[in-house]
Amino acid sequence: MAARHSARLSPIQAETVWTLEDGCVVERRGGHLRRFPMAELKGVRRADRGAILLFGRRRLTVPALSYEGLRPRDRSASFEAFMTAVTDQVPTRQAPTFGRAPIYWTIGLMALGAAALLAFAAGGGAWTLGVALAARLVFVLILAAAVLPWLDRGDR
């Protein structure tokens, strides 16, 4: 049996039914039908009372509350079962990781450049100018090194 969740979004609207069929999330409200292929699912934003499924430029909002008369009723049991079935079928994509090697190379080459700049300036008799320019380059080096703690943050 396909995963199913239903809710009445407003007291005056027809009941909306979301089902998971053949790799698609199908939304039915009255005679209106919309299909969202799971292969296009980009992300899921969860909250206490619902979820938003992001399909590229299209969005699908699935609430956990439903109106019965004028009062909302909690349908979180069927909502959680439906969302579990949806998230089980999400294709897992590995985010590209660039690692630390390019940053280390950049820091190393800038340090070499700062040392060469200082040496050439000292050789030409402009020691103070060399120190001033090398200090600016070393500051950029420090800024590049400040990025290192955040590089592996997405892996956790």
PDB file of C-alpha atoms in Angstrom:
ATOM      1  CA  MET A   1       0.000   0.000   0.000  1.00  0.00           C
ATOM      2  CA  ALA A   2       1.281   3.465  -0.867  1.00  0.00           C
ATOM      3  CA  ALA A   3       2.065   5.933   1.905  1.00  0.00           C
ATOM      4  CA  ARG A   4      -0.845   8.336   2.399  1.00  0.00           C
ATOM      5  CA  HIS A   5      -1.595  11.481   4.393  1.00  0.00           C
ATOM      6  CA  SER A   6      -4.676  13.673   4.197  1.00  0.00           C
ATOM      7  CA  ALA A   7      -5.618  17.034   5.659  1.00  0.00           C
ATOM      8  CA  ARG A   8      -8.222  19.718   5.181  1.00  0.00           C
ATOM      9  CA  LEU A   9      -6.269  22.968   4.728  1.00  0.00           C
ATOM     10  CA  SER A  10      -9.256  25.201   5.379  1.00  0.00           C
ATOM     11  CA  PRO A  11     -12.766  24.629   6.715  1.00  0.00           C
ATOM     12  CA  ILE A  12     -14.220  25.555   3.312  1.00  0.00           C
ATOM     13  CA  GLN A  13     -11.836  23.567   1.075  1.00  0.00           C
ATOM     14  CA  ALA A  14     -12.017  19.956   0.001  1.00  0.00           C
ATOM     15  CA  GLU A  15      -9.710  17.494   1.708  1.00  0.00           C
ATOM     16  CA  THR A  16      -6.195  17.288   0.261  1.00  0.00           C
ATOM     17  CA  VAL A  17      -4.607  13.845  -0.034  1.00  0.00           C
ATOM     18  CA  TRP A  18      -0.891  13.252  -0.523  1.00  0.00           C
ATOM     19  CA  THR A  19       0.252   9.807  -1.659  1.00  0.00           C
ATOM     20  CA  LEU A  20       3.564   8.334  -2.669  1.00  0.00           C
ATOM     21  CA  GLU A  21       3.066   6.454  -5.957  1.00  0.00           C
ATOM     22  CA  ASP A  22       5.608   5.206  -8.515  1.00  0.00           C
ATOM     23  CA  GLY A  23       8.429   7.469  -7.356  1.00  0.00           C
ATOM     24  CA  CYS A  24       6.208  10.565  -7.259  1.00  0.00           C
ATOM     25  CA  VAL A  25       4.469  12.518  -4.539  1.00  0.00           C
ATOM     26  CA  VAL A  26       0.895  12.982  -5.771  1.00  0.00           C
ATOM     27  CA  GLU A  27      -1.315  15.742  -4.359  1.00  0.00           C
ATOM     28  CA  ARG A  28      -5.083  15.494  -4.910  1.00  0.00           C
ATOM     29  CA  ARG A  29      -7.538  18.193  -3.885  1.00  0.00           C
ATOM     30  CA  GLY A  30     -11.014  17.710  -5.275  1.00  0.00           C
ATOM     31  CA  GLY A  31     -10.524  17.235  -9.030  1.00  0.00           C
ATOM     32  CA  HIS A  32      -7.095  18.884  -9.046  1.00  0.00           C
ATOM     33  CA  LEU A  33      -4.018  16.612  -9.295  1.00  0.00           C
ATOM     34  CA  ARG A  34      -0.318  17.544  -9.082  1.00  0.00           C
ATOM     35  CA  ARG A  35       2.685  15.203  -9.425  1.00  0.00           C
ATOM     36  CA  PHE A  36       6.136  15.842  -7.981  1.00  0.00           C
ATOM     37  CA  PRO A  37       8.848  13.352  -9.067  1.00  0.00           C
ATOM     38  CA  MET A  38      11.074  12.241  -6.190  1.00  0.00           C
ATOM     39  CA  ALA A  39      14.129  12.463  -8.457  1.00  0.00           C
ATOM     40  CA  GLU A  40      13.668  16.253  -8.510  1.00  0.00           C
ATOM     41  CA  LEU A  41      13.457  16.583  -4.714  1.00  0.00           C
ATOM     42  CA  LYS A  42      16.131  19.074  -3.620  1.00  0.00           C
ATOM     43  CA  GLY A  43      15.387  19.332   0.084  1.00  0.00           C
ATOM     44  CA  VAL A  44      12.942  18.900   2.941  1.00  0.00           C
ATOM     45  CA  ARG A  45      12.267  21.542   5.588  1.00  0.00           C
ATOM     46  CA  ARG A  46      10.588  20.060   8.638  1.00  0.00           C
ATOM     47  CA  ALA A  47       8.696  21.804  11.410  1.00  0.00           C
ATOM     48  CA  ASP A  48       6.444  20.716  14.275  1.00  0.00           C
ATOM     49  CA  ARG A  49       3.247  21.185  12.308  1.00  0.00           C
ATOM     50  CA  GLY A  50       4.291  20.340   8.789  1.00  0.00           C
ATOM     51  CA  ALA A  51       6.962  20.123   6.131  1.00  0.00           C
ATOM     52  CA  ILE A  52       7.933  21.851   2.911  1.00  0.00           C
ATOM     53  CA  LEU A  53       9.246  19.678   0.097  1.00  0.00           C
ATOM     54  CA  LEU A  54      11.456  21.611  -2.328  1.00  0.00           C
ATOM     55  CA  PHE A  55      11.404  20.437  -5.945  1.00  0.00           C
ATOM     56  CA  GLY A  56      13.618  22.931  -7.749  1.00  0.00           C
ATOM     57  CA  ARG A  57      11.405  25.990  -8.261  1.00  0.00           C
ATOM     58  CA  ARG A  58       8.269  24.194  -7.095  1.00  0.00           C
ATOM     59  CA  ARG A  59       7.308  23.760  -3.457  1.00  0.00           C
ATOM     60  CA  LEU A  60       4.906  21.397  -1.779  1.00  0.00           C
ATOM     61  CA  THR A  61       3.618  22.170   1.709  1.00  0.00           C
ATOM     62  CA  VAL A  62       2.317  19.239   3.744  1.00  0.00           C
ATOM     63  CA  PRO A  63       0.716  20.216   7.073  1.00  0.00           C
ATOM     64  CA  ALA A  64       0.248  17.937  10.062  1.00  0.00           C
ATOM     65  CA  LEU A  65      -2.944  19.733  11.157  1.00  0.00           C
ATOM     66  CA  SER A  66      -6.352  19.306   9.553  1.00  0.00           C
ATOM     67  CA  TYR A  67      -9.568  21.236  10.024  1.00  0.00           C
ATOM     68  CA  GLU A  68     -12.653  19.444  11.263  1.00  0.00           C
ATOM     69  CA  GLY A  69     -15.371  22.011  11.288  1.00  0.00           C
ATOM     70  CA  LEU A  70     -13.796  25.198  12.619  1.00  0.00           C
ATOM     71  CA  ARG A  71     -11.183  23.555  14.841  1.00  0.00           C
ATOM     72  CA  PRO A  72      -7.830  22.150  13.739  1.00  0.00           C
ATOM     73  CA  ARG A  73      -7.089  18.529  14.593  1.00  0.00           C
ATOM     74  CA  ASP A  74      -3.641  16.997  14.890  1.00  0.00           C
ATOM     75  CA  ARG A  75      -2.908  14.248  12.347  1.00  0.00           C
ATOM     76  CA  SER A  76       0.756  13.846  13.143  1.00  0.00           C
ATOM     77  CA  ALA A  77       0.633  10.018  13.141  1.00  0.00           C
ATOM     78  CA  SER A  78      -0.211   9.777   9.432  1.00  0.00           C
ATOM     79  CA  PHE A  79       1.982  12.830   8.724  1.00  0.00           C
ATOM     80  CA  GLU A  80       5.050  11.216  10.322  1.00  0.00           C
ATOM     81  CA  ALA A  81       4.410   7.914   8.522  1.00  0.00           C
ATOM     82  CA  PHE A  82       4.108   9.755   5.190  1.00  0.00           C
ATOM     83  CA  MET A  83       7.230  11.860   5.775  1.00  0.00           C
ATOM     84  CA  THR A  84       9.210   8.769   6.799  1.00  0.00           C
ATOM     85  CA  ALA A  85       8.204   7.078   3.534  1.00  0.00           C
ATOM     86  CA  VAL A  86       9.161  10.209   1.563  1.00  0.00           C
ATOM     87  CA  THR A  87      12.554  10.613   3.224  1.00  0.00           C
ATOM     88  CA  ASP A  88      13.299   6.885   2.757  1.00  0.00           C
ATOM     89  CA  GLN A  89      12.971   7.331  -1.014  1.00  0.00           C
ATOM     90  CA  VAL A  90      15.098  10.472  -1.266  1.00  0.00           C
ATOM     91  CA  PRO A  91      18.153   9.764  -3.400  1.00  0.00           C
ATOM     92  CA  THR A  92      21.246  10.473  -1.319  1.00  0.00           C
ATOM     93  CA  ARG A  93      23.693  12.780  -2.982  1.00  0.00           C
ATOM     94  CA  GLN A  94      27.201  13.273  -1.684  1.00  0.00           C
ATOM     95  CA  ALA A  95      28.093  16.935  -1.486  1.00  0.00           C
ATOM     96  CA  PRO A  96      31.337  17.778  -3.243  1.00  0.00           C
ATOM     97  CA  THR A  97      34.206  18.169  -0.822  1.00  0.00           C
ATOM     98  CA  PHE A  98      37.219  20.147  -1.838  1.00  0.00           C
ATOM     99  CA  GLY A  99      39.351  19.349   1.175  1.00  0.00           C
ATOM    100  CA  ARG A 100      42.063  21.442   2.679  1.00  0.00           C
ATOM    101  CA  ALA A 101      44.760  20.916   0.043  1.00  0.00           C
ATOM    102  CA  PRO A 102      43.892  23.957  -2.149  1.00  0.00           C
ATOM    103  CA  ILE A 103      43.878  26.246   0.898  1.00  0.00           C
ATOM    104  CA  TYR A 104      47.226  24.868   2.069  1.00  0.00           C
ATOM    105  CA  TRP A 105      48.709  25.425  -1.392  1.00  0.00           C
ATOM    106  CA  THR A 106      47.373  28.981  -1.477  1.00  0.00           C
ATOM    107  CA  ILE A 107      48.772  29.727   1.981  1.00  0.00           C
ATOM    108  CA  GLY A 108      52.150  28.216   1.071  1.00  0.00           C
ATOM    109  CA  LEU A 109      52.470  30.110  -2.196  1.00  0.00           C
ATOM    110  CA  MET A 110      51.445  33.402  -0.582  1.00  0.00           C
ATOM    111  CA  ALA A 111      54.010  32.850   2.185  1.00  0.00           C
ATOM    112  CA  LEU A 112      56.669  32.171  -0.431  1.00  0.00           C
ATOM    113  CA  GLY A 113      55.585  35.315  -2.268  1.00  0.00           C
ATOM    114  CA  ALA A 114      55.788  37.394   0.922  1.00  0.00           C
ATOM    115  CA  ALA A 115      59.297  36.106   1.628  1.00  0.00           C
ATOM    116  CA  ALA A 116      60.392  36.759  -1.982  1.00  0.00           C
ATOM    117  CA  LEU A 117      58.882  40.265  -1.893  1.00  0.00           C
ATOM    118  CA  LEU A 118      60.742  41.034   1.324  1.00  0.00           C
ATOM    119  CA  ALA A 119      64.013  39.673  -0.088  1.00  0.00           C
ATOM    120  CA  PHE A 120      63.755  41.609  -3.361  1.00  0.00           C
ATOM    121  CA  ALA A 121      62.822  44.825  -1.578  1.00  0.00           C
ATOM    122  CA  ALA A 122      65.734  44.426   0.827  1.00  0.00           C
ATOM    123  CA  GLY A 123      68.072  43.711  -2.097  1.00  0.00           C
ATOM    124  CA  GLY A 124      66.928  46.882  -3.848  1.00  0.00           C
ATOM    125  CA  GLY A 125      67.421  49.081  -0.786  1.00  0.00           C
ATOM    126  CA  ALA A 126      63.710  49.637  -0.035  1.00  0.00           C
ATOM    127  CA  TRP A 127      63.552  47.655   3.193  1.00  0.00           C
ATOM    128  CA  THR A 128      60.629  49.608   4.730  1.00  0.00           C
ATOM    129  CA  LEU A 129      58.556  49.323   1.560  1.00  0.00           C
ATOM    130  CA  GLY A 130      59.226  45.564   1.473  1.00  0.00           C
ATOM    131  CA  VAL A 131      58.138  45.159   5.086  1.00  0.00           C
ATOM    132  CA  ALA A 132      54.952  47.164   4.469  1.00  0.00           C
ATOM    133  CA  LEU A 133      53.975  45.157   1.368  1.00  0.00           C
ATOM    134  CA  ALA A 134      54.923  41.786   2.901  1.00  0.00           C
ATOM    135  CA  ALA A 135      52.868  42.631   6.007  1.00  0.00           C
ATOM    136  CA  ARG A 136      49.804  43.184   3.833  1.00  0.00           C
ATOM    137  CA  LEU A 137      50.365  39.865   2.086  1.00  0.00           C
ATOM    138  CA  VAL A 138      50.815  38.090   5.434  1.00  0.00           C
ATOM    139  CA  PHE A 139      47.498  39.586   6.576  1.00  0.00           C
ATOM    140  CA  VAL A 140      45.792  37.959   3.569  1.00  0.00           C
ATOM    141  CA  LEU A 141      47.547  34.737   4.586  1.00  0.00           C
ATOM    142  CA  ILE A 142      46.013  34.979   8.059  1.00  0.00           C
ATOM    143  CA  LEU A 143      42.581  35.506   6.528  1.00  0.00           C
ATOM    144  CA  ALA A 144      43.028  32.391   4.358  1.00  0.00           C
ATOM    145  CA  ALA A 145      44.067  30.382   7.437  1.00  0.00           C
ATOM    146  CA  ALA A 146      40.939  31.576   9.262  1.00  0.00           C
ATOM    147  CA  VAL A 147      38.803  29.586   6.803  1.00  0.00           C
ATOM    148  CA  LEU A 148      40.321  26.238   7.831  1.00  0.00           C
ATOM    149  CA  PRO A 149      38.047  25.470  10.851  1.00  0.00           C
ATOM    150  CA  TRP A 150      34.923  25.756   8.670  1.00  0.00           C
ATOM    151  CA  LEU A 151      36.016  23.485   5.823  1.00  0.00           C
ATOM    152  CA  ASP A 152      34.975  20.184   7.432  1.00  0.00           C
ATOM    153  CA  ARG A 153      31.824  21.544   9.046  1.00  0.00           C
ATOM    154  CA  GLY A 154      29.444  19.974   6.465  1.00  0.00           C
ATOM    155  CA  ASP A 155      30.789  16.442   7.139  1.00  0.00           C
ATOM    156  CA  ARG A 156      29.347  16.329  10.672  1.00  0.00           C
TER     157      ARG A 156
END
